Tab-separated table of C-alpha atoms in Angstrom:
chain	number	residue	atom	x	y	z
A	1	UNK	CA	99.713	-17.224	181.369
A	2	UNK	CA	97.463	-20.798	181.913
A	3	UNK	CA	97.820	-22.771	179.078
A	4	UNK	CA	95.185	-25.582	178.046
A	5	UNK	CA	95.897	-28.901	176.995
A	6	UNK	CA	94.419	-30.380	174.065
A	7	UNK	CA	94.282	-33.975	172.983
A	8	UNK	CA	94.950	-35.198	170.111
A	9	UNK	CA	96.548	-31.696	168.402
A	10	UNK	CA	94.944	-33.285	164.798
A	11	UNK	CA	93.161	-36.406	164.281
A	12	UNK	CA	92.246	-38.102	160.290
A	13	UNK	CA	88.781	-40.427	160.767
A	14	UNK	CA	86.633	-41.768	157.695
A	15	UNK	CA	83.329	-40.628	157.229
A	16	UNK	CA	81.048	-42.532	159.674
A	17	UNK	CA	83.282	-43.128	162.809
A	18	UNK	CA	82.935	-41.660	166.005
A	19	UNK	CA	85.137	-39.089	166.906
A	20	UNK	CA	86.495	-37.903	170.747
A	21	UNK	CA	89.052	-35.249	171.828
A	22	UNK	CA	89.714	-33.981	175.314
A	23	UNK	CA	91.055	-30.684	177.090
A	24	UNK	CA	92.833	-30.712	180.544
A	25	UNK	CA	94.185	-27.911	182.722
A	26	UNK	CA	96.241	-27.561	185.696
A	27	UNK	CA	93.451	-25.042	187.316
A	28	UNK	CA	89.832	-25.708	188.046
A	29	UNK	CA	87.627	-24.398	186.042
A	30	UNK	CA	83.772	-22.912	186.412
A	31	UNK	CA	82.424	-23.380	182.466
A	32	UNK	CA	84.034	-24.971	179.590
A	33	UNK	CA	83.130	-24.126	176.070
A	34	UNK	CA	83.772	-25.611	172.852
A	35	UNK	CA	83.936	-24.038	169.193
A	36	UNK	CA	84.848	-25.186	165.965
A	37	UNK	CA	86.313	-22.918	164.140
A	38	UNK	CA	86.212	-23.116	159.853
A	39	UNK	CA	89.451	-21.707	157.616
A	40	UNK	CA	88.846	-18.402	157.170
A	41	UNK	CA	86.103	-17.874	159.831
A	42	UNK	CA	85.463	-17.143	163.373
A	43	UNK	CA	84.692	-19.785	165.913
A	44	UNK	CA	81.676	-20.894	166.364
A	45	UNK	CA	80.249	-21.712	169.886
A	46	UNK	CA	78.782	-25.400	170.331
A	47	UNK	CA	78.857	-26.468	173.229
A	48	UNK	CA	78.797	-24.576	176.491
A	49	UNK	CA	79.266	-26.510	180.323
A	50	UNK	CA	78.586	-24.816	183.662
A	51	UNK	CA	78.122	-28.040	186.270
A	52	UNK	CA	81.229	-30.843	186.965
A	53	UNK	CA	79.304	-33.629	185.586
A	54	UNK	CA	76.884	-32.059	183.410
A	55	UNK	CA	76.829	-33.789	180.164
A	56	UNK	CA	75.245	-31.618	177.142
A	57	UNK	CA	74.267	-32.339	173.545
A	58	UNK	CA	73.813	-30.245	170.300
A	59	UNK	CA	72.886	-32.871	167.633
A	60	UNK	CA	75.723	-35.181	166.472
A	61	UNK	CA	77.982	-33.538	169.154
A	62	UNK	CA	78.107	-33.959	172.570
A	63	UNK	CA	80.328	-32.749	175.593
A	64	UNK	CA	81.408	-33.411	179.759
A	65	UNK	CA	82.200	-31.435	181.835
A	66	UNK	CA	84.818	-33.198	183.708
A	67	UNK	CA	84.251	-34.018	187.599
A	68	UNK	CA	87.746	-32.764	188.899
A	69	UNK	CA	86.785	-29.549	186.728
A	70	UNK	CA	90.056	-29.677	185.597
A	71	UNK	CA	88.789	-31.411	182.016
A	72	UNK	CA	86.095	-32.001	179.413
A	73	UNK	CA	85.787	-34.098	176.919
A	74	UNK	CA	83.790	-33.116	173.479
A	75	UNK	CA	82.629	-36.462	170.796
A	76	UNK	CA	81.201	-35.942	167.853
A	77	UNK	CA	79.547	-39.750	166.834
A	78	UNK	CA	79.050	-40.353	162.668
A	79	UNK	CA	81.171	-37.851	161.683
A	80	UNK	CA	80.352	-36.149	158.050
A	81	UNK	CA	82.619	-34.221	155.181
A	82	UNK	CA	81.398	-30.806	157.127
A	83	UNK	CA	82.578	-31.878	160.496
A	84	UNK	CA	86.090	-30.815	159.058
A	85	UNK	CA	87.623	-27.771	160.909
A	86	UNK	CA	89.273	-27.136	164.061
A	87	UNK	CA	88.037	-27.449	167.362
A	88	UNK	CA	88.935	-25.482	170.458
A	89	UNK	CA	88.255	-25.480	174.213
A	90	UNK	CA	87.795	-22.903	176.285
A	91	UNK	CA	87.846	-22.442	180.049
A	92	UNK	CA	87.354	-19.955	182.722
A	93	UNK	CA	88.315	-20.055	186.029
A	94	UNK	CA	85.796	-18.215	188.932
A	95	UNK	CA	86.123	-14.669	188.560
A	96	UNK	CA	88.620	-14.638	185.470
A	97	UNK	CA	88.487	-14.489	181.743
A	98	UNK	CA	88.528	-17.594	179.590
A	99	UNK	CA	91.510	-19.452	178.520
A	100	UNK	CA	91.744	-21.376	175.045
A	101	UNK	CA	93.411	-24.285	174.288
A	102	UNK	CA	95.262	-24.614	170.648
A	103	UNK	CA	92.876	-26.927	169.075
A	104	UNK	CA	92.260	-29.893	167.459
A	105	UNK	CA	92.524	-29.996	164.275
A	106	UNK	CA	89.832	-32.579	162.322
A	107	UNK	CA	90.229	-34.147	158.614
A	108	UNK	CA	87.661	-36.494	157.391
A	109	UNK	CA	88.067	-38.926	154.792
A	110	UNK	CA	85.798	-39.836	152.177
B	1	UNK	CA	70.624	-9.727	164.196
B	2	UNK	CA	74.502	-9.554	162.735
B	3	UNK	CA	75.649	-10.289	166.047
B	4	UNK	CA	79.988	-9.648	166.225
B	5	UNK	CA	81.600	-7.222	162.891
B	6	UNK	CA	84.843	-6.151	162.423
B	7	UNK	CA	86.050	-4.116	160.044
B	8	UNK	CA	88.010	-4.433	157.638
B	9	UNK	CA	88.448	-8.284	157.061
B	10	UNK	CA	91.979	-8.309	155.583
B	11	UNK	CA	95.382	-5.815	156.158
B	12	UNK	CA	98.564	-5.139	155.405
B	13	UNK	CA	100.809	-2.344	156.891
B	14	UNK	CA	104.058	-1.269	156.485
B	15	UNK	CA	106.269	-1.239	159.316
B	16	UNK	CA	105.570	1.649	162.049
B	17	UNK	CA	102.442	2.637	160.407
B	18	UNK	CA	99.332	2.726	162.457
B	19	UNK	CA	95.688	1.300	161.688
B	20	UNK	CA	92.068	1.077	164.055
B	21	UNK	CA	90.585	-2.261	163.648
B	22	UNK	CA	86.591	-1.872	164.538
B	23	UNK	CA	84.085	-4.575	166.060
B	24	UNK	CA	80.446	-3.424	167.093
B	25	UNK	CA	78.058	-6.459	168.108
B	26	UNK	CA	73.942	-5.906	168.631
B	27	UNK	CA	73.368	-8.174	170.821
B	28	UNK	CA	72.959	-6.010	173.778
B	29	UNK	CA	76.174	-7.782	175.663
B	30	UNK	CA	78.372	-5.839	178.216
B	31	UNK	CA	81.850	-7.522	178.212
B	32	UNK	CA	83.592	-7.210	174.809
B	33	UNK	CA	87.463	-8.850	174.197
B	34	UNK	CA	90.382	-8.915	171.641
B	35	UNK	CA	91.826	-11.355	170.644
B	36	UNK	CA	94.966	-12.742	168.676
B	37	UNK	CA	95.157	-15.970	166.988
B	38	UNK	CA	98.743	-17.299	166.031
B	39	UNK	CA	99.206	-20.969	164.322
B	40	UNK	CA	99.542	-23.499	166.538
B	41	UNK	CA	98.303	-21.598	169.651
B	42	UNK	CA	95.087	-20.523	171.287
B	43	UNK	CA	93.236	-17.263	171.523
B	44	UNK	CA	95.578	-14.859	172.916
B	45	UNK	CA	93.985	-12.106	175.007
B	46	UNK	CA	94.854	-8.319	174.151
B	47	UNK	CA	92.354	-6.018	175.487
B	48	UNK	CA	89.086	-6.531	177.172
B	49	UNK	CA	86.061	-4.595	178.750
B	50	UNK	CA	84.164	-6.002	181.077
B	51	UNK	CA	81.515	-2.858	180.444
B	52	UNK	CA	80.849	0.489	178.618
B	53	UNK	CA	83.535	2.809	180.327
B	54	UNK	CA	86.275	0.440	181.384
B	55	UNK	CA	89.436	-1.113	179.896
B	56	UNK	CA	91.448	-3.857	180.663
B	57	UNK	CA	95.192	-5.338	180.233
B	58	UNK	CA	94.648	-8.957	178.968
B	59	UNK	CA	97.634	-11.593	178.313
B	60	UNK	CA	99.054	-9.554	175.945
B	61	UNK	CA	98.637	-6.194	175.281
B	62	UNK	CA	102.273	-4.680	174.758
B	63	UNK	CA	102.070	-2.580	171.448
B	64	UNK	CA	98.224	-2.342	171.527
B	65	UNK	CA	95.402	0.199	172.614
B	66	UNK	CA	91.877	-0.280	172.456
B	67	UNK	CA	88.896	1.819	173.362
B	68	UNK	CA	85.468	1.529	174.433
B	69	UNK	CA	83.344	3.907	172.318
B	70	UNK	CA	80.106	2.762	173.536
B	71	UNK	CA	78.087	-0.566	174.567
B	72	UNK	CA	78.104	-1.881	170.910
B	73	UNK	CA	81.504	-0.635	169.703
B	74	UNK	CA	85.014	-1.835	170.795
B	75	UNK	CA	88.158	-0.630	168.700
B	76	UNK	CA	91.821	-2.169	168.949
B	77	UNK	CA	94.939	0.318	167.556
B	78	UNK	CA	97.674	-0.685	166.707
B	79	UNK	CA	99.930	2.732	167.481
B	80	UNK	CA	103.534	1.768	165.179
B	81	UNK	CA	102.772	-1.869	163.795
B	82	UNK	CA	105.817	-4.472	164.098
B	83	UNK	CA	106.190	-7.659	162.398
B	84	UNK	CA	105.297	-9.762	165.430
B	85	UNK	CA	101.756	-7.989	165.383
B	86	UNK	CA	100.917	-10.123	162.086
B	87	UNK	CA	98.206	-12.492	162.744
B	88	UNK	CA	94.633	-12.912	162.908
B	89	UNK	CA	92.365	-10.829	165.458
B	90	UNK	CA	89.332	-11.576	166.337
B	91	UNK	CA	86.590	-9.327	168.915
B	92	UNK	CA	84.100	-11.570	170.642
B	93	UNK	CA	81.318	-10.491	173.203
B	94	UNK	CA	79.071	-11.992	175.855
B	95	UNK	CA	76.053	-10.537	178.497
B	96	UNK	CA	78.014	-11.471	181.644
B	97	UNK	CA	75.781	-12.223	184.267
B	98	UNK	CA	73.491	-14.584	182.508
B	99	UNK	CA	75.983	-16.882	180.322
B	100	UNK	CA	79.307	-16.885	179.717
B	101	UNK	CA	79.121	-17.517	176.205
B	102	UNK	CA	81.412	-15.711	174.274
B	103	UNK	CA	80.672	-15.332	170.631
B	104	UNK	CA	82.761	-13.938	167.674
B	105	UNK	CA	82.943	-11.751	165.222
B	106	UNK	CA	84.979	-13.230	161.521
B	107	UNK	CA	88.164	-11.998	162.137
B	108	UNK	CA	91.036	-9.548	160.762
B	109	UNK	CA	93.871	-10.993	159.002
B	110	UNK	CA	96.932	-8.435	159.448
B	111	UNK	CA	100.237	-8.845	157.929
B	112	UNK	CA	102.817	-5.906	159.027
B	113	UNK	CA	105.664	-6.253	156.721
């Protein structure tokens, strides 16, 4: 099946830096989503993209929708403790269901 | 609103036997999906329905059935479980049409042994 890329596959920041991670595919896409997803728990939805271009917020978190549709690109600026987790993208192709990529996994030092 | 629940939140089955794992979601959303998470990879897709009274193959369904018992409920049975089907399944939903935001239920952890 279509596979997504993730970049970087796990990432260790200290508290207070800026934080970005990317997804690519081989396929253009028609929405993107991003989720983080906690141990234990189901993912939560953060972000979601419709428009090549369109750049969206949701607090400290913000995400692109990349202009060749084929990527997006998800930063999360002053990172905190709780920002721990991992975080997934998800596309979907016109007409098909979404595709996920393996995730990102996040560790934040104190 | 509870949004996405499955039921039960943690299994484990012998070899060959069978169990139903249940998801229901009130949030008034047609398309309903199964999923299987396995370390290092993404969501894996089982089973979906795109609306009350239809079915659908996903990426990976061999070993799996699944039926639609209504709008709000959206079962996954595993017929003689195998080794390979331990892992983590998860049901998510969304109102297609409007959004394409797919949102989750908490998961099942299953461990066939």
């Amino acid at each position: 099946g279509q596979q997504l890329n993730q970049s970087p596959q796990s990432m260790f920041i200290q508290e207070g830096e800026d934080v970005s991670m990317n997804c690519t595919s081989s396929s253009i896409f028609n929405t993107w989503l991003w989720y983080k997803q906690d141990p234990g728990e189901g993912p939560v939805l953060l972000i979601a993209l419709y428009k090549a271009g369109e750049l969206t917020s949701n607090g400290r978190l913000t995400a692109q929708f990349g202009i060749t549709r084929k990527d997006s690109f998800l930063n999360i600026s002053a990172s905190i403790p709780s920002d721990v987790g991992i975080y997934f993208c998800a596309g979907r192709p016109y007409g098909q269901n979404f595709v996920f990529g393996p995730g990102t996994r996040l560790s934040v030092l104190p | 609103n509870a949004g996405v629940t499955q039921t039960p939140k943690f299994q484990v089955l012998k070899t060959g036997q069978s169990m139903t794992l249940q998801c229901a979601q009130d949030m008034n959303h047609n398309s309903m999906y199964w999923y299987r998470q396995d370390p290092g990879m993404g969501l894996r897709l089982i089973y979906y329905s795109a609306s009350e009274g239809t079915t659908d193959k996903g990426e990976v369904p061999n070993g799996y059935n699944v039926s639609r018992l209504n709008k709000r409920e959206f079962s996954l049975r595993l017929e003689s479980a195998a080794p390979s089907q331990t892992s983590v399944y998860f049901c998510a939903s969304y109102r297609q049409g409007l959004s394409y935001e797919q949102y989750f239920g908490p998961g099942t952890r299953l461990t066939v042994t």
